[in-house]
PDB file of C-alpha atoms in Angstrom:
ATOM      1  CA  MET A  12      16.449   6.339  34.394  1.00  0.00           C
ATOM      2  CA  ALA A  13      18.572   9.046  35.994  1.00  0.00           C
ATOM      3  CA  LEU A  14      18.899   9.353  39.799  1.00  0.00           C
ATOM      4  CA  VAL A  15      17.348   6.348  41.557  1.00  0.00           C
ATOM      5  CA  ASN A  16      17.135   4.647  44.926  1.00  0.00           C
ATOM      6  CA  MET A  17      19.776   1.936  45.366  1.00  0.00           C
ATOM      7  CA  LYS A  18      17.214  -0.501  46.783  1.00  0.00           C
ATOM      8  CA  LYS A  19      15.473  -0.623  43.391  1.00  0.00           C
ATOM      9  CA  LEU A  20      18.740  -1.379  41.579  1.00  0.00           C
ATOM     10  CA  LEU A  21      19.567  -4.237  43.936  1.00  0.00           C
ATOM     11  CA  TYR A  22      16.040  -5.648  43.738  1.00  0.00           C
ATOM     12  CA  ASP A  23      16.312  -5.762  39.948  1.00  0.00           C
ATOM     13  CA  ALA A  24      19.757  -7.370  40.261  1.00  0.00           C
ATOM     14  CA  GLU A  25      18.286 -10.058  42.516  1.00  0.00           C
ATOM     15  CA  ILE A  26      15.598 -10.837  39.954  1.00  0.00           C
ATOM     16  CA  GLY A  27      18.121 -10.844  37.100  1.00  0.00           C
ATOM     17  CA  ASN A  28      20.881 -12.633  39.046  1.00  0.00           C
ATOM     18  CA  TYR A  29      23.638 -10.092  38.411  1.00  0.00           C
ATOM     19  CA  SER A  30      25.640  -7.608  40.474  1.00  0.00           C
ATOM     20  CA  VAL A  31      25.667  -3.824  40.262  1.00  0.00           C
ATOM     21  CA  GLY A  32      29.048  -2.129  40.410  1.00  0.00           C
ATOM     22  CA  SER A  33      29.486   0.587  43.020  1.00  0.00           C
ATOM     23  CA  PHE A  34      32.427   2.721  41.921  1.00  0.00           C
ATOM     24  CA  SER A  35      34.285   5.201  44.096  1.00  0.00           C
ATOM     25  CA  VAL A  36      34.925   8.625  42.578  1.00  0.00           C
ATOM     26  CA  ALA A  37      37.008  11.560  43.748  1.00  0.00           C
ATOM     27  CA  ASN A  38      36.425  14.316  41.199  1.00  0.00           C
ATOM     28  CA  MET A  39      34.383  15.430  38.220  1.00  0.00           C
ATOM     29  CA  GLU A  40      36.490  13.523  35.714  1.00  0.00           C
ATOM     30  CA  MET A  41      35.966  10.202  37.470  1.00  0.00           C
ATOM     31  CA  VAL A  42      32.221  10.820  37.637  1.00  0.00           C
ATOM     32  CA  ILE A  43      32.133  11.584  33.907  1.00  0.00           C
ATOM     33  CA  GLY A  44      34.160   8.487  33.060  1.00  0.00           C
ATOM     34  CA  ALA A  45      32.129   6.124  35.243  1.00  0.00           C
ATOM     35  CA  ILE A  46      28.759   7.257  33.906  1.00  0.00           C
ATOM     36  CA  LYS A  47      30.071   7.276  30.335  1.00  0.00           C
ATOM     37  CA  ALA A  48      30.932   3.582  30.684  1.00  0.00           C
ATOM     38  CA  ALA A  49      27.532   2.758  32.184  1.00  0.00           C
ATOM     39  CA  GLU A  50      25.682   4.617  29.441  1.00  0.00           C
ATOM     40  CA  GLU A  51      27.693   2.944  26.695  1.00  0.00           C
ATOM     41  CA  LEU A  52      27.003  -0.525  28.110  1.00  0.00           C
ATOM     42  CA  LYS A  53      23.408   0.321  29.095  1.00  0.00           C
ATOM     43  CA  SER A  54      24.098  -0.711  32.675  1.00  0.00           C
ATOM     44  CA  PRO A  55      22.743   0.499  36.005  1.00  0.00           C
ATOM     45  CA  ILE A  56      25.516   1.876  38.198  1.00  0.00           C
ATOM     46  CA  ILE A  57      26.228   3.188  41.681  1.00  0.00           C
ATOM     47  CA  ILE A  58      28.730   5.991  42.225  1.00  0.00           C
ATOM     48  CA  GLN A  59      30.019   6.456  45.743  1.00  0.00           C
ATOM     49  CA  ILE A  60      32.376   8.303  48.046  1.00  0.00           C
ATOM     50  CA  ALA A  61      33.514   7.170  51.495  1.00  0.00           C
ATOM     51  CA  GLU A  62      33.660   9.417  54.554  1.00  0.00           C
ATOM     52  CA  VAL A  63      37.430   8.902  54.897  1.00  0.00           C
ATOM     53  CA  ARG A  64      37.912  10.425  51.427  1.00  0.00           C
ATOM     54  CA  LEU A  65      36.268  13.723  52.270  1.00  0.00           C
ATOM     55  CA  ASN A  66      39.563  15.401  53.185  1.00  0.00           C
ATOM     56  CA  HIS A  67      40.413  15.154  49.486  1.00  0.00           C
ATOM     57  CA  SER A  68      36.911  15.660  48.077  1.00  0.00           C
ATOM     58  CA  PRO A  69      34.742  17.760  50.435  1.00  0.00           C
ATOM     59  CA  LEU A  70      31.185  16.473  50.561  1.00  0.00           C
ATOM     60  CA  HIS A  71      29.597  19.876  49.945  1.00  0.00           C
ATOM     61  CA  LEU A  72      31.478  20.052  46.616  1.00  0.00           C
ATOM     62  CA  ILE A  73      31.630  16.469  45.309  1.00  0.00           C
ATOM     63  CA  GLY A  74      28.138  15.531  46.528  1.00  0.00           C
ATOM     64  CA  PRO A  75      26.065  17.959  44.430  1.00  0.00           C
ATOM     65  CA  LEU A  76      28.249  17.153  41.419  1.00  0.00           C
ATOM     66  CA  MET A  77      27.492  13.433  41.782  1.00  0.00           C
ATOM     67  CA  ILE A  78      23.776  14.121  42.173  1.00  0.00           C
ATOM     68  CA  GLU A  79      23.542  16.345  39.095  1.00  0.00           C
ATOM     69  CA  ALA A  80      25.517  13.882  36.978  1.00  0.00           C
ATOM     70  CA  ALA A  81      23.147  11.099  38.011  1.00  0.00           C
ATOM     71  CA  LYS A  82      20.082  13.186  37.185  1.00  0.00           C
ATOM     72  CA  LYS A  83      21.336  13.801  33.634  1.00  0.00           C
ATOM     73  CA  ALA A  84      22.394  10.191  32.981  1.00  0.00           C
ATOM     74  CA  THR A  85      20.529   8.011  30.485  1.00  0.00           C
ATOM     75  CA  VAL A  86      20.847   4.939  32.747  1.00  0.00           C
ATOM     76  CA  PRO A  87      19.752   4.413  36.376  1.00  0.00           C
ATOM     77  CA  VAL A  88      22.350   5.831  38.775  1.00  0.00           C
ATOM     78  CA  ALA A  89      22.266   5.574  42.573  1.00  0.00           C
ATOM     79  CA  VAL A  90      24.498   7.931  44.563  1.00  0.00           C
ATOM     80  CA  HIS A  91      25.897   6.254  47.659  1.00  0.00           C
ATOM     81  CA  PHE A  92      27.702   7.514  50.783  1.00  0.00           C
ATOM     82  CA  ASP A  93      30.104   4.697  51.599  1.00  0.00           C
ATOM     83  CA  HIS A  94      31.496   3.685  55.001  1.00  0.00           C
ATOM     84  CA  GLY A  95      29.724   6.417  56.915  1.00  0.00           C
ATOM     85  CA  LEU A  96      31.348   6.741  60.317  1.00  0.00           C
ATOM     86  CA  THR A  97      29.180   9.452  61.829  1.00  0.00           C
ATOM     87  CA  LEU A  98      25.466  10.144  61.780  1.00  0.00           C
ATOM     88  CA  GLU A  99      26.278  13.806  61.184  1.00  0.00           C
ATOM     89  CA  LYS A 100      27.962  13.130  57.839  1.00  0.00           C
ATOM     90  CA  ILE A 101      25.285  10.637  56.856  1.00  0.00           C
ATOM     91  CA  LYS A 102      22.645  13.296  57.452  1.00  0.00           C
ATOM     92  CA  GLU A 103      24.660  15.799  55.413  1.00  0.00           C
ATOM     93  CA  ALA A 104      24.837  13.350  52.504  1.00  0.00           C
ATOM     94  CA  LEU A 105      21.099  12.708  52.700  1.00  0.00           C
ATOM     95  CA  GLU A 106      20.356  16.437  52.708  1.00  0.00           C
ATOM     96  CA  ILE A 107      22.477  16.844  49.575  1.00  0.00           C
ATOM     97  CA  GLY A 108      20.377  14.163  47.892  1.00  0.00           C
ATOM     98  CA  PHE A 109      22.292  10.891  48.160  1.00  0.00           C
ATOM     99  CA  THR A 110      19.898   8.017  47.540  1.00  0.00           C
ATOM    100  CA  SER A 111      21.830   5.528  49.657  1.00  0.00           C
ATOM    101  CA  VAL A 112      24.026   5.639  52.769  1.00  0.00           C
ATOM    102  CA  MET A 113      26.144   3.095  54.593  1.00  0.00           C
ATOM    103  CA  ILE A 114      26.739   3.144  58.328  1.00  0.00           C
ATOM    104  CA  ASP A 115      29.850   1.181  59.259  1.00  0.00           C
ATOM    105  CA  GLY A 116      29.536  -0.153  62.792  1.00  0.00           C
ATOM    106  CA  SER A 117      31.518  -3.289  62.031  1.00  0.00           C
ATOM    107  CA  LYS A 118      34.142  -2.566  64.719  1.00  0.00           C
ATOM    108  CA  LEU A 119      31.449  -2.398  67.403  1.00  0.00           C
ATOM    109  CA  SER A 120      29.861  -5.267  69.279  1.00  0.00           C
ATOM    110  CA  LEU A 121      26.902  -6.887  67.546  1.00  0.00           C
ATOM    111  CA  ASP A 122      24.328  -5.132  69.748  1.00  0.00           C
ATOM    112  CA  GLU A 123      26.075  -1.755  69.386  1.00  0.00           C
ATOM    113  CA  ASN A 124      26.227  -2.214  65.619  1.00  0.00           C
ATOM    114  CA  ILE A 125      22.518  -3.008  65.530  1.00  0.00           C
ATOM    115  CA  ASN A 126      21.707   0.057  67.615  1.00  0.00           C
ATOM    116  CA  LEU A 127      23.824   2.415  65.480  1.00  0.00           C
ATOM    117  CA  THR A 128      22.454   0.948  62.264  1.00  0.00           C
ATOM    118  CA  ASN A 129      18.868   1.494  63.362  1.00  0.00           C
ATOM    119  CA  LYS A 130      19.637   5.141  64.132  1.00  0.00           C
ATOM    120  CA  ALA A 131      21.114   5.576  60.656  1.00  0.00           C
ATOM    121  CA  LYS A 132      18.144   3.771  59.146  1.00  0.00           C
ATOM    122  CA  GLU A 133      15.742   6.207  60.802  1.00  0.00           C
ATOM    123  CA  LEU A 134      17.614   9.042  59.110  1.00  0.00           C
ATOM    124  CA  ALA A 135      17.636   7.296  55.727  1.00  0.00           C
ATOM    125  CA  ASN A 136      13.899   6.613  55.953  1.00  0.00           C
ATOM    126  CA  MET A 137      13.238  10.323  56.449  1.00  0.00           C
ATOM    127  CA  TYR A 138      14.800  10.967  53.026  1.00  0.00           C
ATOM    128  CA  ASN A 139      13.426   7.847  51.294  1.00  0.00           C
ATOM    129  CA  ALA A 140      16.992   6.567  50.895  1.00  0.00           C
ATOM    130  CA  SER A 141      18.456   3.067  51.139  1.00  0.00           C
ATOM    131  CA  ILE A 142      20.576   1.906  54.061  1.00  0.00           C
ATOM    132  CA  GLU A 143      23.590  -0.429  53.962  1.00  0.00           C
ATOM    133  CA  ALA A 144      25.476  -1.834  56.945  1.00  0.00           C
ATOM    134  CA  GLU A 145      28.361  -4.229  57.575  1.00  0.00           C
ATOM    135  CA  ILE A 146      28.635  -7.339  59.733  1.00  0.00           C
ATOM    136  CA  GLY A 147      32.040  -8.929  60.227  1.00  0.00           C
ATOM    137  CA  ILE A 148      35.123  -6.873  59.363  1.00  0.00           C
ATOM    138  CA  VAL A 149      36.433  -6.440  55.824  1.00  0.00           C
ATOM    139  CA  GLY A 150      40.240  -6.339  55.928  1.00  0.00           C
ATOM    140  CA  GLY A 151      42.333  -3.206  55.408  1.00  0.00           C
ATOM    141  CA  SER A 152      40.721   0.234  55.406  1.00  0.00           C
ATOM    142  CA  GLU A 153      38.965   2.283  52.774  1.00  0.00           C
ATOM    143  CA  ASP A 154      41.825   4.799  52.442  1.00  0.00           C
ATOM    144  CA  GLY A 155      44.683   2.390  53.142  1.00  0.00           C
ATOM    145  CA  SER A 156      45.632   4.144  56.385  1.00  0.00           C
ATOM    146  CA  GLU A 157      45.003   1.120  58.612  1.00  0.00           C
ATOM    147  CA  ASN A 158      45.953  -2.539  58.419  1.00  0.00           C
ATOM    148  CA  ILE A 159      42.705  -3.920  59.819  1.00  0.00           C
ATOM    149  CA  LYS A 160      42.530  -7.677  60.246  1.00  0.00           C
ATOM    150  CA  MET A 161      39.657  -9.327  58.413  1.00  0.00           C
ATOM    151  CA  ILE A 162      37.090 -11.153  60.548  1.00  0.00           C
ATOM    152  CA  TYR A 163      34.691 -13.492  58.736  1.00  0.00           C
ATOM    153  CA  THR A 164      31.012 -12.715  59.029  1.00  0.00           C
ATOM    154  CA  ASP A 165      29.263 -15.151  61.344  1.00  0.00           C
ATOM    155  CA  PRO A 166      26.134 -16.364  59.485  1.00  0.00           C
ATOM    156  CA  LEU A 167      24.103 -16.594  62.712  1.00  0.00           C
ATOM    157  CA  GLU A 168      25.108 -13.059  63.723  1.00  0.00           C
ATOM    158  CA  ALA A 169      24.217 -11.885  60.226  1.00  0.00           C
ATOM    159  CA  LYS A 170      20.770 -13.446  60.621  1.00  0.00           C
ATOM    160  CA  LYS A 171      20.204 -11.722  63.976  1.00  0.00           C
ATOM    161  CA  PHE A 172      21.529  -8.440  62.604  1.00  0.00           C
ATOM    162  CA  PHE A 173      19.195  -8.483  59.606  1.00  0.00           C
ATOM    163  CA  GLU A 174      16.165  -9.508  61.653  1.00  0.00           C
ATOM    164  CA  GLU A 175      16.703  -6.558  63.998  1.00  0.00           C
ATOM    165  CA  THR A 176      17.594  -3.926  61.384  1.00  0.00           C
ATOM    166  CA  ASN A 177      15.978  -5.002  58.094  1.00  0.00           C
ATOM    167  CA  VAL A 178      18.669  -3.145  56.159  1.00  0.00           C
ATOM    168  CA  ASP A 179      18.402  -2.783  52.376  1.00  0.00           C
ATOM    169  CA  ALA A 180      21.910  -4.174  51.800  1.00  0.00           C
ATOM    170  CA  LEU A 181      24.391  -6.005  54.000  1.00  0.00           C
ATOM    171  CA  ALA A 182      28.165  -5.984  53.470  1.00  0.00           C
ATOM    172  CA  VAL A 183      29.872  -9.222  54.472  1.00  0.00           C
ATOM    173  CA  ALA A 184      33.434 -10.390  55.076  1.00  0.00           C
ATOM    174  CA  ILE A 185      34.321 -13.630  53.300  1.00  0.00           C
ATOM    175  CA  GLY A 186      38.058 -13.132  52.710  1.00  0.00           C
ATOM    176  CA  ASN A 187      37.810  -9.789  50.913  1.00  0.00           C
ATOM    177  CA  ALA A 188      39.834  -6.691  51.863  1.00  0.00           C
ATOM    178  CA  HIS A 189      40.054  -3.027  50.966  1.00  0.00           C
ATOM    179  CA  GLY A 190      42.963  -1.684  48.936  1.00  0.00           C
ATOM    180  CA  VAL A 191      45.609  -3.764  47.178  1.00  0.00           C
ATOM    181  CA  TYR A 192      45.833  -7.406  48.221  1.00  0.00           C
ATOM    182  CA  LYS A 193      49.287  -8.459  49.438  1.00  0.00           C
ATOM    183  CA  TYR A 194      48.425 -12.042  48.468  1.00  0.00           C
ATOM    184  CA  SER A 195      45.825 -13.487  46.125  1.00  0.00           C
ATOM    185  CA  PRO A 196      42.507 -13.324  47.987  1.00  0.00           C
ATOM    186  CA  LYS A 197      40.821 -16.601  48.877  1.00  0.00           C
ATOM    187  CA  LEU A 198      37.114 -16.017  49.182  1.00  0.00           C
ATOM    188  CA  ASN A 199      35.136 -18.419  51.357  1.00  0.00           C
ATOM    189  CA  ILE A 200      32.109 -19.095  49.173  1.00  0.00           C
ATOM    190  CA  ASP A 201      30.802 -21.658  51.663  1.00  0.00           C
ATOM    191  CA  ILE A 202      30.382 -18.925  54.287  1.00  0.00           C
ATOM    192  CA  LEU A 203      28.710 -16.741  51.667  1.00  0.00           C
ATOM    193  CA  LYS A 204      26.241 -19.538  50.934  1.00  0.00           C
ATOM    194  CA  GLU A 205      25.442 -19.897  54.639  1.00  0.00           C
ATOM    195  CA  ILE A 206      24.825 -16.169  54.958  1.00  0.00           C
ATOM    196  CA  ARG A 207      22.696 -16.192  51.837  1.00  0.00           C
ATOM    197  CA  ASP A 208      20.521 -18.947  53.314  1.00  0.00           C
ATOM    198  CA  LYS A 209      19.911 -16.950  56.490  1.00  0.00           C
ATOM    199  CA  VAL A 210      19.710 -13.356  55.225  1.00  0.00           C
ATOM    200  CA  LYS A 211      17.217 -12.178  52.616  1.00  0.00           C
ATOM    201  CA  ALA A 212      18.815  -8.766  52.047  1.00  0.00           C
ATOM    202  CA  PRO A 213      20.977  -8.178  48.970  1.00  0.00           C
ATOM    203  CA  LEU A 214      24.585  -8.846  49.990  1.00  0.00           C
ATOM    204  CA  VAL A 215      27.527  -6.541  49.316  1.00  0.00           C
ATOM    205  CA  LEU A 216      31.168  -7.328  48.540  1.00  0.00           C
ATOM    206  CA  HIS A 217      33.677  -4.651  49.505  1.00  0.00           C
ATOM    207  CA  GLY A 218      37.307  -4.752  48.397  1.00  0.00           C
ATOM    208  CA  GLY A 219      36.691  -5.644  44.757  1.00  0.00           C
ATOM    209  CA  THR A 220      40.164  -4.706  43.526  1.00  0.00           C
ATOM    210  CA  GLY A 221      42.240  -7.825  42.820  1.00  0.00           C
ATOM    211  CA  ILE A 222      39.478 -10.419  42.989  1.00  0.00           C
ATOM    212  CA  THR A 223      39.426 -12.776  40.009  1.00  0.00           C
ATOM    213  CA  GLU A 224      36.665 -12.810  37.431  1.00  0.00           C
ATOM    214  CA  ASP A 225      35.734 -16.350  38.456  1.00  0.00           C
ATOM    215  CA  ASP A 226      35.401 -15.316  42.116  1.00  0.00           C
ATOM    216  CA  PHE A 227      33.308 -12.299  41.155  1.00  0.00           C
ATOM    217  CA  ARG A 228      30.965 -14.581  39.240  1.00  0.00           C
ATOM    218  CA  ALA A 229      30.812 -17.083  42.094  1.00  0.00           C
ATOM    219  CA  CYS A 230      29.836 -14.260  44.430  1.00  0.00           C
ATOM    220  CA  THR A 231      27.117 -13.098  42.060  1.00  0.00           C
ATOM    221  CA  GLN A 232      25.751 -16.631  41.798  1.00  0.00           C
ATOM    222  CA  ASN A 233      25.516 -16.768  45.598  1.00  0.00           C
ATOM    223  CA  GLY A 234      23.721 -13.556  46.480  1.00  0.00           C
ATOM    224  CA  ILE A 235      26.185 -10.688  46.090  1.00  0.00           C
ATOM    225  CA  ARG A 236      24.247  -7.897  44.408  1.00  0.00           C
ATOM    226  CA  LYS A 237      26.522  -4.884  44.969  1.00  0.00           C
ATOM    227  CA  ILE A 238      30.291  -4.953  44.414  1.00  0.00           C
ATOM    228  CA  ASN A 239      32.453  -2.037  45.517  1.00  0.00           C
ATOM    229  CA  VAL A 240      35.439  -1.034  43.404  1.00  0.00           C
ATOM    230  CA  ALA A 241      37.715   1.827  44.443  1.00  0.00           C
ATOM    231  CA  THR A 242      41.467   1.155  44.264  1.00  0.00           C
ATOM    232  CA  ALA A 243      41.351  -0.374  40.773  1.00  0.00           C
ATOM    233  CA  THR A 244      39.707   2.773  39.406  1.00  0.00           C
ATOM    234  CA  PHE A 245      42.090   5.128  41.182  1.00  0.00           C
ATOM    235  CA  ASN A 246      45.021   3.076  39.863  1.00  0.00           C
ATOM    236  CA  SER A 247      43.631   3.112  36.324  1.00  0.00           C
ATOM    237  CA  VAL A 248      43.313   6.894  36.461  1.00  0.00           C
ATOM    238  CA  ALA A 249      46.844   7.303  37.827  1.00  0.00           C
ATOM    239  CA  LYS A 250      48.238   5.038  35.101  1.00  0.00           C
ATOM    240  CA  LYS A 251      46.566   7.066  32.363  1.00  0.00           C
ATOM    241  CA  ILE A 252      47.969  10.304  33.758  1.00  0.00           C
ATOM    242  CA  SER A 253      51.460   8.772  33.995  1.00  0.00           C
ATOM    243  CA  GLY A 254      51.169   7.769  30.343  1.00  0.00           C
ATOM    244  CA  ILE A 255      50.443  11.346  29.359  1.00  0.00           C
ATOM    245  CA  TYR A 256      53.687  12.531  30.917  1.00  0.00           C
ATOM    246  CA  LYS A 257      55.634   9.620  29.442  1.00  0.00           C
ATOM    247  CA  TYR A 258      54.445   9.704  25.848  1.00  0.00           C
ATOM    248  CA  VAL A 259      53.148  13.213  25.181  1.00  0.00           C
ATOM    249  CA  GLU A 260      55.319  16.300  24.943  1.00  0.00           C
ATOM    250  CA  ASN A 261      54.097  19.781  25.872  1.00  0.00           C
ATOM    251  CA  ASN A 262      51.231  18.568  28.044  1.00  0.00           C
ATOM    252  CA  GLU A 263      48.419  20.871  28.969  1.00  0.00           C
ATOM    253  CA  TYR A 264      45.762  20.585  31.647  1.00  0.00           C
ATOM    254  CA  PHE A 265      43.106  19.198  29.330  1.00  0.00           C
ATOM    255  CA  ASP A 266      45.335  16.262  28.382  1.00  0.00           C
ATOM    256  CA  ILE A 267      45.292  15.325  32.074  1.00  0.00           C
ATOM    257  CA  HIS A 268      41.544  15.977  32.236  1.00  0.00           C
ATOM    258  CA  GLN A 269      40.869  13.552  29.386  1.00  0.00           C
ATOM    259  CA  ALA A 270      43.284  10.974  30.803  1.00  0.00           C
ATOM    260  CA  GLU A 271      41.411  10.931  34.112  1.00  0.00           C
ATOM    261  CA  ILE A 272      38.083  10.431  32.356  1.00  0.00           C
ATOM    262  CA  GLN A 273      39.523   7.643  30.222  1.00  0.00           C
ATOM    263  CA  GLY A 274      41.121   5.881  33.184  1.00  0.00           C
ATOM    264  CA  ALA A 275      37.850   5.779  35.103  1.00  0.00           C
ATOM    265  CA  TYR A 276      35.876   4.847  31.994  1.00  0.00           C
ATOM    266  CA  GLU A 277      38.071   1.864  31.117  1.00  0.00           C
ATOM    267  CA  ASN A 278      38.051   0.331  34.592  1.00  0.00           C
ATOM    268  CA  VAL A 279      34.323   0.796  35.152  1.00  0.00           C
ATOM    269  CA  LYS A 280      33.547  -0.644  31.723  1.00  0.00           C
ATOM    270  CA  LYS A 281      35.720  -3.687  32.441  1.00  0.00           C
ATOM    271  CA  HIS A 282      33.975  -4.440  35.726  1.00  0.00           C
ATOM    272  CA  ILE A 283      30.447  -3.872  34.434  1.00  0.00           C
ATOM    273  CA  LYS A 284      31.046  -6.644  31.905  1.00  0.00           C
ATOM    274  CA  ILE A 285      32.307  -8.996  34.621  1.00  0.00           C
ATOM    275  CA  PHE A 286      29.436  -8.230  36.992  1.00  0.00           C
ATOM    276  CA  GLY A 287      26.829  -9.107  34.373  1.00  0.00           C
ATOM    277  CA  SER A 288      24.916  -5.805  34.441  1.00  0.00           C
ATOM    278  CA  LYS A 289      25.475  -4.910  30.787  1.00  0.00           C
ATOM    279  CA  ASN A 290      22.175  -4.193  29.009  1.00  0.00           C
ATOM    280  CA  LYS A 291      20.263  -4.350  32.308  1.00  0.00           C
ATOM    281  CA  ALA A 292      19.384  -0.628  32.398  1.00  0.00           C
TER     282      ALA A 292
END
């Protein structure tokens, strides 16, 4: 139990044919709520923070908090550094104790992405941590600051990428996007199946907010083992806080504190049930 390597969680998910939720957090309350949901449902879980979020939640503060919460959990918890943009920040996360890091070279050429990923993998190996990368471009951006056009993952490029990097997890683009979808997402499961046939690494779906339960399950049935959820949790927390101000008079700080925990808890619990990881701890 407690703090674990992400690779182990995804290996178990492959054997059990389910997905593990990877939930973005921004403060102590969200960490408490996410792990509370996982413990209640006896589910493995990944908690994560992306490099673009560090202006709001500095890594030297949020990182140790995430690590200590994972160590005290009664279920397996991996702590993941999401969408790492620089090797410097990836190294900082590894030194803090993160058990998984992602290097995002998806905007680079295939060869440049391979080269950068291998450098990040060397760092991760030094700390016995897992490494995730991305091939193709998931739409939008992690913090909503850019309107990045989605580019489907090419199955043949994915095969070459995996053969030359041997990453522990590979994020793919099959019609998914970060943030709030402007239109109902249409996932291309046929492309996912092609990638699955050519790549033996556990596959990762970013942009989980707004995808239907049926599509989540179709992804799980076709090799997705890690599903990232960020915006839905942030929105759930914001909604709970808004409710405090709307329905409760004479609010105090600890009302807000509990609302944040509850907002994270409810959304994480909902997605764990969909992903099929309940009782898999």
